[in-house]
mmCIF file of C-alpha atoms and ligand atoms in Angstrom:
data_model
loop_
_atom_site.group_PDB
_atom_site.id
_atom_site.type_symbol
_atom_site.label_atom_id
_atom_site.label_comp_id
_atom_site.label_asym_id
_atom_site.label_seq_id
_atom_site.Cartn_x
_atom_site.Cartn_y
_atom_site.Cartn_z
ATOM 1 C CA UNK A 156 25.777 6.665 15.260
ATOM 2 C CA UNK A 157 23.214 7.967 13.156
ATOM 3 C CA UNK A 158 23.556 10.504 10.386
ATOM 4 C CA UNK A 159 22.255 13.864 10.424
ATOM 5 C CA UNK A 160 18.862 13.762 8.313
ATOM 6 C CA UNK A 161 20.127 16.322 5.626
ATOM 7 C CA UNK A 162 23.379 13.247 4.940
ATOM 8 C CA UNK A 163 20.948 10.461 4.884
ATOM 9 C CA UNK A 164 19.374 11.677 0.918
ATOM 10 C CA UNK A 165 20.368 14.856 -1.088
ATOM 11 C CA UNK A 166 18.107 17.500 -0.345
ATOM 12 C CA UNK A 167 19.124 19.213 -3.152
ATOM 13 C CA UNK A 168 18.121 16.585 -5.640
ATOM 14 C CA UNK A 169 14.524 16.083 -3.523
ATOM 15 C CA UNK A 170 13.827 19.569 -4.544
ATOM 16 C CA UNK A 171 15.154 19.577 -8.230
ATOM 17 C CA UNK A 172 12.489 17.205 -9.240
ATOM 18 C CA UNK A 173 9.779 18.077 -11.552
ATOM 19 C CA UNK A 174 6.346 16.407 -10.259
ATOM 20 C CA UNK A 175 4.551 14.984 -12.936
ATOM 21 C CA UNK A 176 0.630 14.538 -12.119
ATOM 22 C CA UNK A 177 -0.049 10.903 -10.789
ATOM 23 C CA UNK A 178 -2.688 8.633 -13.105
ATOM 24 C CA UNK A 179 -6.161 9.072 -11.705
ATOM 25 C CA UNK A 180 -5.354 11.648 -9.050
ATOM 26 C CA UNK A 181 -6.437 14.976 -9.898
ATOM 27 C CA UNK A 182 -7.217 17.138 -6.710
ATOM 28 C CA UNK A 183 -9.732 19.964 -6.479
ATOM 29 C CA UNK A 184 -7.929 21.924 -3.386
ATOM 30 C CA UNK A 185 -4.696 21.117 -2.135
ATOM 31 C CA UNK A 186 -4.385 21.745 2.012
ATOM 32 C CA UNK A 187 -0.569 23.347 3.297
ATOM 33 C CA UNK A 188 -1.085 21.972 6.682
ATOM 34 C CA UNK A 189 0.838 21.829 9.813
ATOM 35 C CA UNK A 190 5.008 21.243 9.083
ATOM 36 C CA UNK A 191 4.462 21.887 5.442
ATOM 37 C CA UNK A 192 6.286 25.176 5.624
ATOM 38 C CA UNK A 193 9.056 25.128 8.380
ATOM 39 C CA UNK A 194 11.937 24.365 6.297
ATOM 40 C CA UNK A 195 13.527 25.900 3.007
ATOM 41 C CA UNK A 196 13.004 22.024 1.714
ATOM 42 C CA UNK A 197 9.507 21.763 2.378
ATOM 43 C CA UNK A 198 8.601 25.170 0.801
ATOM 44 C CA UNK A 199 10.209 24.172 -2.266
ATOM 45 C CA UNK A 200 8.340 20.849 -2.689
ATOM 46 C CA UNK A 201 5.117 22.561 -1.729
ATOM 47 C CA UNK A 202 5.603 24.999 -4.782
ATOM 48 C CA UNK A 203 6.331 22.518 -6.964
ATOM 49 C CA UNK A 204 3.587 20.370 -6.205
ATOM 50 C CA UNK A 205 1.335 22.937 -6.198
ATOM 51 C CA UNK A 206 2.521 23.726 -9.528
ATOM 52 C CA UNK A 207 1.968 20.538 -10.888
ATOM 53 C CA UNK A 208 -1.668 20.745 -10.193
ATOM 54 C CA UNK A 209 -2.303 24.132 -11.067
ATOM 55 C CA UNK A 210 -5.760 24.021 -11.198
ATOM 56 C CA UNK A 211 -6.249 22.795 -7.762
ATOM 57 C CA UNK A 212 -6.835 25.337 -5.151
ATOM 58 C CA UNK A 213 -4.194 25.944 -2.656
ATOM 59 C CA UNK A 214 -5.419 26.445 1.157
ATOM 60 C CA UNK A 215 -2.852 27.570 3.841
ATOM 61 C CA UNK A 216 -4.080 25.933 6.824
ATOM 62 C CA UNK A 217 -0.577 26.067 8.767
ATOM 63 C CA UNK A 218 -1.713 25.478 12.350
ATOM 64 C CA UNK A 219 -3.514 22.304 11.489
ATOM 65 C CA UNK A 220 -1.749 18.410 11.486
ATOM 66 C CA UNK A 221 -2.302 16.360 8.774
ATOM 67 C CA UNK A 222 -5.082 14.092 10.121
ATOM 68 C CA UNK A 223 -7.436 16.884 11.840
ATOM 69 C CA UNK A 224 -8.319 19.158 8.274
ATOM 70 C CA UNK A 225 -11.688 19.551 8.396
ATOM 71 C CA UNK A 226 -13.404 18.239 5.233
ATOM 72 C CA UNK A 227 -16.771 19.537 6.625
ATOM 73 C CA UNK A 228 -18.891 16.359 5.762
ATOM 74 C CA UNK A 229 -20.435 14.175 8.244
ATOM 75 C CA UNK A 230 -21.895 11.303 5.449
ATOM 76 C CA UNK A 231 -18.769 8.861 5.493
ATOM 77 C CA UNK A 232 -19.524 8.482 2.238
ATOM 78 C CA UNK A 233 -19.342 12.170 1.174
ATOM 79 C CA UNK A 234 -16.636 12.381 3.915
ATOM 80 C CA UNK A 235 -14.692 9.672 1.899
ATOM 81 C CA UNK A 236 -15.285 11.422 -1.344
ATOM 82 C CA UNK A 237 -14.162 14.977 -0.458
ATOM 83 C CA UNK A 238 -11.367 13.200 0.598
ATOM 84 C CA UNK A 239 -10.210 11.624 -2.422
ATOM 85 C CA UNK A 240 -10.211 14.923 -3.757
ATOM 86 C CA UNK A 241 -7.808 16.807 -1.244
ATOM 87 C CA UNK A 242 -4.496 16.653 -1.068
ATOM 88 C CA UNK A 243 -2.642 17.240 2.164
ATOM 89 C CA UNK A 244 0.946 18.596 2.079
ATOM 90 C CA UNK A 245 2.285 18.252 5.590
ATOM 91 C CA UNK A 246 4.605 16.623 7.834
ATOM 92 C CA UNK A 247 4.495 13.103 9.964
ATOM 93 C CA UNK A 248 6.392 12.932 13.496
ATOM 94 C CA UNK A 249 5.579 9.119 13.784
ATOM 95 C CA UNK A 250 5.878 7.741 10.116
ATOM 96 C CA UNK A 251 8.256 5.135 11.262
ATOM 97 C CA UNK A 252 6.403 2.082 13.549
ATOM 98 C CA UNK A 253 6.448 -1.024 14.715
ATOM 99 C CA UNK A 254 2.685 -2.938 13.445
ATOM 100 C CA UNK A 255 0.648 -4.347 16.411
ATOM 101 C CA UNK A 256 -0.943 -7.527 14.779
ATOM 102 C CA UNK A 257 -2.346 -10.187 17.565
ATOM 103 C CA UNK A 258 -4.186 -13.479 17.325
ATOM 104 C CA UNK A 259 -3.839 -13.910 13.222
ATOM 105 C CA UNK A 260 -0.470 -15.639 12.074
ATOM 106 C CA UNK A 261 0.815 -12.475 10.777
ATOM 107 C CA UNK A 262 4.739 -11.390 12.002
ATOM 108 C CA UNK A 263 5.006 -7.805 12.957
ATOM 109 C CA UNK A 264 7.123 -5.964 11.191
ATOM 110 C CA UNK A 265 8.505 -2.522 10.728
ATOM 111 C CA UNK A 266 6.641 -0.106 8.337
ATOM 112 C CA UNK A 267 7.082 4.218 6.873
ATOM 113 C CA UNK A 268 4.649 6.554 5.786
ATOM 114 C CA UNK A 269 6.108 9.215 3.420
ATOM 115 C CA UNK A 270 1.999 9.084 2.151
ATOM 116 C CA UNK A 271 -1.324 8.550 3.454
ATOM 117 C CA UNK A 272 -4.196 6.787 2.028
ATOM 118 C CA UNK A 273 -3.949 7.061 -1.964
ATOM 119 C CA UNK A 274 -5.827 8.384 -4.881
ATOM 120 C CA UNK A 275 -7.709 4.995 -5.805
ATOM 121 C CA UNK A 276 -11.312 4.045 -4.643
ATOM 122 C CA UNK A 277 -11.105 0.224 -3.464
ATOM 123 C CA UNK A 278 -14.607 -0.305 -2.354
ATOM 124 C CA UNK A 279 -13.246 -2.373 0.236
ATOM 125 C CA UNK A 280 -10.722 -0.450 1.441
ATOM 126 C CA UNK A 281 -9.590 -1.465 5.163
ATOM 127 C CA UNK A 282 -8.142 1.915 5.760
ATOM 128 C CA UNK A 283 -11.508 3.810 6.121
ATOM 129 C CA UNK A 284 -12.333 2.418 9.071
ATOM 130 C CA UNK A 285 -8.727 3.092 10.828
ATOM 131 C CA UNK A 286 -8.638 5.708 13.599
ATOM 132 C CA UNK A 287 -5.729 7.796 11.665
ATOM 133 C CA UNK A 288 -8.281 8.335 8.205
ATOM 134 C CA UNK A 289 -11.796 7.962 10.007
ATOM 135 C CA UNK A 290 -11.399 11.738 10.600
ATOM 136 C CA UNK A 291 -10.040 13.180 7.764
ATOM 137 C CA UNK A 292 -9.614 10.703 4.853
ATOM 138 C CA UNK A 293 -7.331 12.877 2.863
ATOM 139 C CA UNK A 294 -4.165 11.823 0.459
ATOM 140 C CA UNK A 295 -1.220 12.554 2.269
ATOM 141 C CA UNK A 296 2.071 13.785 1.117
ATOM 142 C CA UNK A 297 4.377 14.202 4.086
ATOM 143 C CA UNK A 298 7.222 16.538 3.159
ATOM 144 C CA UNK A 299 9.496 15.586 6.026
ATOM 145 C CA UNK A 300 11.411 12.661 4.175
ATOM 146 C CA UNK A 301 14.898 13.268 5.506
ATOM 147 C CA UNK A 302 13.806 12.837 8.805
ATOM 148 C CA UNK A 303 11.478 9.520 7.949
ATOM 149 C CA UNK A 304 14.458 8.169 6.420
ATOM 150 C CA UNK A 305 16.521 9.243 9.353
ATOM 151 C CA UNK A 306 14.254 7.405 11.805
ATOM 152 C CA UNK A 307 14.312 4.246 9.462
ATOM 153 C CA UNK A 308 18.260 4.751 9.778
ATOM 154 C CA UNK A 309 18.154 4.756 13.728
ATOM 155 C CA UNK A 310 15.703 2.115 13.797
ATOM 156 C CA UNK A 311 17.779 -0.180 11.494
ATOM 157 C CA UNK A 312 21.222 0.673 13.195
ATOM 158 C CA UNK A 313 19.720 -0.517 16.530
ATOM 159 C CA UNK A 314 18.212 -3.784 15.103
ATOM 160 C CA UNK A 315 21.416 -4.268 13.648
ATOM 161 C CA UNK A 316 20.381 -7.367 11.381
ATOM 162 C CA UNK A 317 18.531 -7.299 8.100
ATOM 163 C CA UNK A 318 15.075 -6.010 8.646
ATOM 164 C CA UNK A 319 12.311 -5.036 5.991
ATOM 165 C CA UNK A 320 10.923 -1.678 6.045
ATOM 166 C CA UNK A 321 7.728 -1.918 4.877
ATOM 167 C CA UNK A 322 5.859 1.218 2.741
ATOM 168 C CA UNK A 323 2.367 0.329 1.703
ATOM 169 C CA UNK A 324 0.369 -0.501 5.096
ATOM 170 C CA UNK A 325 -1.112 3.075 5.891
ATOM 171 C CA UNK A 326 -0.747 4.215 2.232
ATOM 172 C CA UNK A 327 -0.074 3.007 -1.665
ATOM 173 C CA UNK A 328 3.603 3.065 -1.687
ATOM 174 C CA UNK A 329 3.819 4.398 -5.374
ATOM 175 C CA UNK A 330 0.795 5.655 -6.746
ATOM 176 C CA UNK A 331 1.913 9.137 -5.380
ATOM 177 C CA UNK A 332 5.464 8.591 -6.675
ATOM 178 C CA UNK A 333 5.106 10.609 -10.183
ATOM 179 C CA UNK A 334 4.595 13.846 -7.781
ATOM 180 C CA UNK A 335 7.050 13.336 -5.475
ATOM 181 C CA UNK A 336 9.644 11.566 -6.966
ATOM 182 C CA UNK A 337 10.373 9.989 -3.640
ATOM 183 C CA UNK A 338 11.416 6.789 -5.033
ATOM 184 C CA UNK A 339 14.541 8.380 -6.126
ATOM 185 C CA UNK A 340 16.004 9.267 -2.757
ATOM 186 C CA UNK A 341 14.215 6.015 -0.968
ATOM 187 C CA UNK A 342 15.575 3.113 -3.168
ATOM 188 C CA UNK A 343 18.941 4.604 -3.131
ATOM 189 C CA UNK A 344 18.907 5.277 0.477
ATOM 190 C CA UNK A 345 18.049 1.451 1.214
ATOM 191 C CA UNK A 346 20.541 0.385 -1.396
ATOM 192 C CA UNK A 347 23.048 2.443 0.220
ATOM 193 C CA UNK A 348 21.859 0.644 3.535
ATOM 194 C CA UNK A 349 24.119 -1.919 5.396
ATOM 195 C CA UNK A 350 21.083 -3.885 7.090
ATOM 196 C CA UNK A 351 17.359 -1.646 6.362
ATOM 197 C CA UNK A 352 15.481 -3.153 3.061
ATOM 198 C CA UNK A 353 12.140 -1.913 1.442
ATOM 199 C CA UNK A 354 9.242 -3.720 0.983
ATOM 200 C CA UNK A 355 6.662 -1.704 -1.349
ATOM 201 C CA UNK A 356 3.418 -2.739 -1.830
ATOM 202 C CA UNK A 357 1.433 -0.670 -4.820
ATOM 203 C CA UNK A 358 -1.329 -1.049 -7.320
ATOM 204 C CA UNK A 359 0.860 1.622 -9.420
ATOM 205 C CA UNK A 360 1.588 1.603 -13.273
ATOM 206 C CA UNK A 361 3.719 4.106 -13.228
ATOM 207 C CA UNK A 362 7.693 2.501 -12.721
ATOM 208 C CA UNK A 363 9.348 5.800 -14.722
ATOM 209 C CA UNK A 364 11.282 6.949 -11.781
ATOM 210 C CA UNK A 365 12.467 3.310 -10.656
ATOM 211 C CA UNK A 366 13.938 1.503 -13.530
ATOM 212 C CA UNK A 367 17.150 3.284 -14.147
ATOM 213 C CA UNK A 368 17.816 3.108 -10.361
ATOM 214 C CA UNK A 369 20.868 0.858 -8.638
ATOM 215 C CA UNK A 370 19.057 -0.489 -6.199
ATOM 216 C CA UNK A 371 21.246 -3.552 -5.276
ATOM 217 C CA UNK A 372 18.675 -5.885 -4.784
ATOM 218 C CA UNK A 373 17.829 -3.869 -1.214
ATOM 219 C CA UNK A 374 14.021 -3.130 -2.352
ATOM 220 C CA UNK A 375 10.949 -5.747 -3.128
ATOM 221 C CA UNK A 376 8.582 -4.318 -5.427
ATOM 222 C CA UNK A 377 5.043 -6.144 -5.150
ATOM 223 C CA UNK A 378 2.016 -5.517 -6.573
ATOM 224 C CA UNK A 379 -1.696 -6.017 -5.762
ATOM 225 C CA UNK A 380 -3.735 -8.159 -8.437
ATOM 226 C CA UNK A 381 -6.978 -9.708 -9.168
ATOM 227 C CA UNK A 382 -8.498 -10.921 -11.828
ATOM 228 C CA UNK A 383 -9.996 -7.804 -14.380
ATOM 229 C CA UNK A 384 -13.624 -8.647 -13.250
ATOM 230 C CA UNK A 385 -12.845 -8.184 -9.457
ATOM 231 C CA UNK A 386 -11.097 -5.129 -10.253
ATOM 232 C CA UNK A 387 -13.416 -3.664 -12.319
ATOM 233 C CA UNK A 388 -16.144 -4.443 -9.684
ATOM 234 C CA UNK A 389 -14.163 -3.385 -6.154
ATOM 235 C CA UNK A 390 -11.236 -1.200 -7.559
ATOM 236 C CA UNK A 391 -12.809 1.974 -8.975
ATOM 237 C CA UNK A 392 -10.342 4.501 -10.491
ATOM 238 C CA UNK A 393 -6.846 1.970 -10.170
ATOM 239 C CA UNK A 394 -4.844 0.883 -12.964
ATOM 240 C CA UNK A 395 -5.930 -2.426 -14.703
ATOM 241 C CA UNK A 396 -4.715 -5.544 -14.734
ATOM 242 C CA UNK A 397 -3.002 -5.018 -17.821
ATOM 243 C CA UNK A 398 -0.839 -2.111 -16.465
ATOM 244 C CA UNK A 399 0.080 -3.419 -13.474
ATOM 245 C CA UNK A 400 1.662 -6.868 -15.263
ATOM 246 C CA UNK A 401 3.012 -4.296 -17.651
ATOM 247 C CA UNK A 402 4.616 -2.299 -14.881
ATOM 248 C CA UNK A 403 5.912 -5.236 -13.104
ATOM 249 C CA UNK A 404 7.868 -6.511 -16.238
ATOM 250 C CA UNK A 405 10.155 -3.567 -16.626
ATOM 251 C CA UNK A 406 10.847 -3.571 -12.701
ATOM 252 C CA UNK A 407 11.743 -7.345 -13.017
ATOM 253 C CA UNK A 408 13.696 -6.608 -15.967
ATOM 254 C CA UNK A 409 15.394 -4.072 -13.877
ATOM 255 C CA UNK A 410 16.171 -6.816 -11.090
ATOM 256 C CA UNK A 411 14.179 -5.909 -9.054
ATOM 257 C CA UNK A 412 12.794 -8.991 -6.810
ATOM 258 C CA UNK A 413 9.163 -8.761 -7.485
ATOM 259 C CA UNK A 414 6.274 -10.467 -5.310
ATOM 260 C CA UNK A 415 2.311 -10.261 -5.697
ATOM 261 C CA UNK A 416 -0.374 -9.895 -3.398
ATOM 262 C CA UNK A 417 -3.638 -11.777 -4.391
ATOM 263 C CA UNK A 418 -5.915 -9.770 -1.618
ATOM 264 C CA UNK A 419 -8.543 -9.522 -1.218
ATOM 265 C CA UNK A 420 -9.516 -12.479 -3.345
ATOM 266 C CA UNK A 421 -13.248 -12.364 -3.709
ATOM 267 C CA UNK A 422 -15.197 -15.414 -5.017
ATOM 268 C CA UNK A 423 -17.144 -14.094 -7.367
ATOM 269 C CA UNK A 424 -19.829 -16.137 -9.504
ATOM 270 C CA UNK A 425 -17.197 -18.099 -11.721
ATOM 271 C CA UNK A 426 -14.206 -17.600 -9.755
ATOM 272 C CA UNK A 427 -12.496 -20.991 -10.248
ATOM 273 C CA UNK A 428 -12.616 -20.208 -13.874
ATOM 274 C CA UNK A 429 -11.606 -16.441 -13.242
ATOM 275 C CA UNK A 430 -8.187 -16.927 -10.899
ATOM 276 C CA UNK A 431 -7.147 -19.996 -12.914
ATOM 277 C CA UNK A 432 -6.679 -18.009 -16.117
ATOM 278 C CA UNK A 433 -5.785 -14.704 -14.193
ATOM 279 C CA UNK A 434 -2.883 -16.764 -12.030
ATOM 280 C CA UNK A 435 -1.845 -18.797 -15.222
ATOM 281 C CA UNK A 436 -1.366 -15.704 -16.776
ATOM 282 C CA UNK A 437 0.624 -13.722 -14.232
ATOM 283 C CA UNK A 438 2.979 -16.694 -13.543
ATOM 284 C CA UNK A 439 3.484 -17.144 -16.811
ATOM 285 C CA UNK A 440 4.397 -13.330 -17.724
ATOM 286 C CA UNK A 441 6.014 -12.166 -14.448
ATOM 287 C CA UNK A 442 9.350 -13.590 -12.620
ATOM 288 C CA UNK A 443 7.792 -13.944 -9.221
ATOM 289 C CA UNK A 444 9.858 -14.625 -6.049
ATOM 290 C CA UNK A 445 6.659 -14.714 -3.336
ATOM 291 C CA UNK A 446 3.158 -14.639 -4.049
ATOM 292 C CA UNK A 447 0.843 -13.940 -1.038
ATOM 293 C CA UNK A 448 -2.628 -14.727 -0.792
ATOM 294 C CA UNK A 449 -5.593 -13.446 1.402
ATOM 295 C CA UNK A 450 -9.245 -12.818 2.058
ATOM 296 C CA UNK A 451 -11.243 -10.202 2.975
ATOM 297 C CA UNK A 452 -10.649 -9.036 6.383
ATOM 298 C CA UNK A 453 -12.486 -6.200 7.596
ATOM 299 C CA UNK A 454 -13.673 -3.636 10.758
ATOM 300 C CA UNK A 455 -17.169 -2.693 10.859
ATOM 301 C CA UNK A 456 -16.417 0.519 10.130
ATOM 302 C CA UNK A 457 -15.178 -0.305 6.703
ATOM 303 C CA UNK A 458 -17.854 -2.408 5.701
ATOM 304 C CA UNK A 459 -20.246 -0.027 6.397
ATOM 305 C CA UNK A 460 -18.236 2.164 3.640
ATOM 306 C CA UNK A 461 -18.254 -0.798 1.218
ATOM 307 C CA UNK A 462 -22.101 -1.412 1.959
ATOM 308 C CA UNK A 463 -22.318 2.153 1.062
ATOM 309 C CA UNK A 464 -20.783 2.419 -2.421
ATOM 310 C CA UNK A 465 -21.539 -1.565 -3.339
ATOM 311 C CA UNK A 466 -25.342 -1.648 -1.226
ATOM 312 C CA UNK A 467 -26.150 -4.478 1.380
ATOM 313 C CA UNK A 468 -26.416 -7.437 -1.331
ATOM 314 C CA UNK A 469 -22.773 -7.014 -2.643
ATOM 315 C CA UNK A 470 -20.756 -10.115 -3.190
ATOM 316 C CA UNK A 471 -18.701 -9.609 0.148
ATOM 317 C CA UNK A 472 -21.214 -9.100 2.080
ATOM 318 C CA UNK A 473 -23.348 -11.471 1.473
ATOM 319 C CA UNK A 474 -20.388 -14.353 2.074
ATOM 320 C CA UNK A 475 -18.975 -12.335 4.818
ATOM 321 C CA UNK A 476 -19.014 -14.270 8.194
ATOM 322 C CA UNK A 477 -20.270 -11.585 10.357
ATOM 323 C CA UNK A 478 -18.909 -12.915 13.673
ATOM 324 C CA UNK A 479 -15.759 -11.557 13.621
ATOM 325 C CA UNK A 480 -12.665 -13.021 14.615
ATOM 326 C CA UNK A 481 -10.321 -13.187 17.564
ATOM 327 C CA UNK A 482 -7.864 -10.063 15.943
ATOM 328 C CA UNK A 483 -11.423 -8.196 15.601
ATOM 329 C CA UNK A 484 -11.744 -8.992 11.470
ATOM 330 C CA UNK A 485 -14.452 -10.172 9.785
ATOM 331 C CA UNK A 486 -13.688 -12.986 6.992
ATOM 332 C CA UNK A 487 -15.575 -15.622 5.158
ATOM 333 C CA UNK A 488 -16.237 -18.356 6.332
ATOM 334 C CA UNK A 489 -13.430 -20.833 7.049
ATOM 335 C CA UNK A 490 -14.796 -23.632 4.677
ATOM 336 C CA UNK A 491 -15.359 -20.824 1.818
ATOM 337 C CA UNK A 492 -11.629 -19.386 2.555
ATOM 338 C CA UNK A 493 -10.174 -23.161 2.771
ATOM 339 C CA UNK A 494 -11.888 -24.069 -0.898
ATOM 340 C CA UNK A 495 -10.863 -20.922 -2.420
ATOM 341 C CA UNK A 496 -7.121 -21.226 -1.265
ATOM 342 C CA UNK A 497 -7.071 -24.927 -2.143
ATOM 343 C CA UNK A 498 -8.092 -23.878 -5.849
ATOM 344 C CA UNK A 499 -5.463 -20.788 -6.121
ATOM 345 C CA UNK A 500 -2.170 -23.030 -4.813
ATOM 346 C CA UNK A 501 -3.410 -25.835 -7.544
ATOM 347 C CA UNK A 502 -2.983 -23.100 -10.058
ATOM 348 C CA UNK A 503 0.306 -21.252 -8.680
ATOM 349 C CA UNK A 504 1.927 -24.686 -8.250
ATOM 350 C CA UNK A 505 0.799 -26.282 -11.542
ATOM 351 C CA UNK A 506 2.467 -23.148 -13.208
ATOM 352 C CA UNK A 507 5.411 -22.294 -10.954
ATOM 353 C CA UNK A 508 7.013 -25.132 -8.628
ATOM 354 C CA UNK A 509 9.207 -22.833 -6.776
ATOM 355 C CA UNK A 510 7.580 -19.400 -6.154
ATOM 356 C CA UNK A 511 7.425 -18.582 -2.223
ATOM 357 C CA UNK A 512 3.540 -18.622 -0.671
ATOM 358 C CA UNK A 513 2.286 -17.133 1.763
ATOM 359 C CA UNK A 514 -1.046 -16.297 3.568
ATOM 360 C CA UNK A 515 -1.769 -12.391 4.713
ATOM 361 C CA UNK A 516 -3.690 -12.114 8.147
ATOM 362 C CA UNK A 517 -4.688 -15.606 8.403
ATOM 363 C CA UNK A 518 -5.681 -18.420 11.101
ATOM 364 C CA UNK A 519 -2.653 -20.820 12.096
ATOM 365 C CA UNK A 520 -5.408 -23.371 12.053
ATOM 366 C CA UNK A 521 -5.865 -22.445 7.829
ATOM 367 C CA UNK A 522 -2.313 -23.026 7.503
ATOM 368 C CA UNK A 523 -2.734 -26.539 9.187
ATOM 369 C CA UNK A 524 -5.133 -27.358 7.026
ATOM 370 C CA UNK A 525 -3.770 -26.745 3.884
ATOM 371 C CA UNK A 526 -0.643 -28.219 5.187
ATOM 372 C CA UNK A 527 1.342 -25.112 4.764
ATOM 373 C CA UNK A 528 2.666 -24.561 8.391
ATOM 374 C CA UNK A 529 6.159 -24.295 7.162
ATOM 375 C CA UNK A 530 5.019 -20.948 5.170
ATOM 376 C CA UNK A 531 3.792 -19.282 8.078
ATOM 377 C CA UNK A 532 5.241 -15.629 8.823
ATOM 378 C CA UNK A 533 6.891 -16.036 4.881
ATOM 379 C CA UNK A 534 4.427 -13.168 3.533
ATOM 380 C CA UNK A 535 4.973 -9.651 2.081
ATOM 381 C CA UNK A 536 5.368 -7.323 4.636
ATOM 382 C CA UNK A 537 8.783 -9.133 5.803
ATOM 383 C CA UNK A 538 12.204 -10.618 4.079
HETATM 384 S S1 LIG B 200 -5.114 0.924 -3.006
HETATM 385 FE FE1 LIG B 200 -5.296 0.269 -0.830
HETATM 386 S S2 LIG B 200 -5.634 2.041 0.593
HETATM 387 FE FE2 LIG B 200 -5.976 2.585 -1.769
HETATM 388 S S3 LIG B 200 -8.057 2.399 -1.973
HETATM 389 FE FE3 LIG B 200 -7.257 0.765 -2.430
HETATM 390 S S4 LIG B 200 -7.048 -0.508 -0.362
HETATM 391 FE FE4 LIG B 200 -7.321 1.403 0.013
#
């Protein structure tokens, strides 16, 4: 039988957390949307967060759901910029979901959303084109964490076997953690759970809340990484590669299983040397359990925003095969992807013969051509 939400985590500890501002995030307004004022705990969290961002204008909009907050911009680029300056506090009633990938190699997986989107400004952001974000691309914190974890518990007990729940599909998994301290509830929840396991994906440099927790190996932490040149060109307002590595190292020392996701690999000029040096450095400094490689996989809506940010002759657009593949996403041509993967695989294997290697959102034929058929379905989102 599922425990009531208040027993899943300690609401006293949740309320007692003192928010810190998140690096690179300074919202000019905080919208208190639907569900942000309906329990004492949510009102408490709202007060604490507003206190941490005293310079932001607070707008009460209790009747509006999190995904309908009107930013009063019709231009997609201005809308996106306004969204990154707007923090929405709300509830999310369907925050635990099963993915619905078809016609590519990805296994479907469970994911959950205590946050929506993130404060970062990646020019390739695939979320820009998704249904839930298109109208209102704000940065969201969902205040109903006890209910979200209760639902994870319910699903996990029904499944009855070790199952990964992914935090990082529709958001950055850790970027807002200094504000909420949610990791201090989420990681102990998974540590104590008989079958639910956490996989989390981030670009964050801030692991301050995680290091002293007793995670019992039930939380896998993954960082998205790329060479510095790619980060500088395509990942505005994100932590540097060095800062990400410096976050991975103490997390590894604290015993967390650590993974890396090299995605999207962007073959800019000189990519062979850049990726070789970057991977050699990464693998020599961080003990990785698994590394997942992935290319650009973009929907038209997201690509339009990418081109507004970078211009139409940017290194992604000029190399992209505009004919979308069977899953609706556009990618680089097969031969280029294969060439790039082969180069990266050689470097990884030279440096570490044992690290597991996966490919993200690829076609089964790509696994065959790289002689990686046995690796299919062993990627970042799953155990
Ligand atoms: S970190 Fe992820 S969600 Fe955030 S802007 Fe970059 S790609 Fe988008």
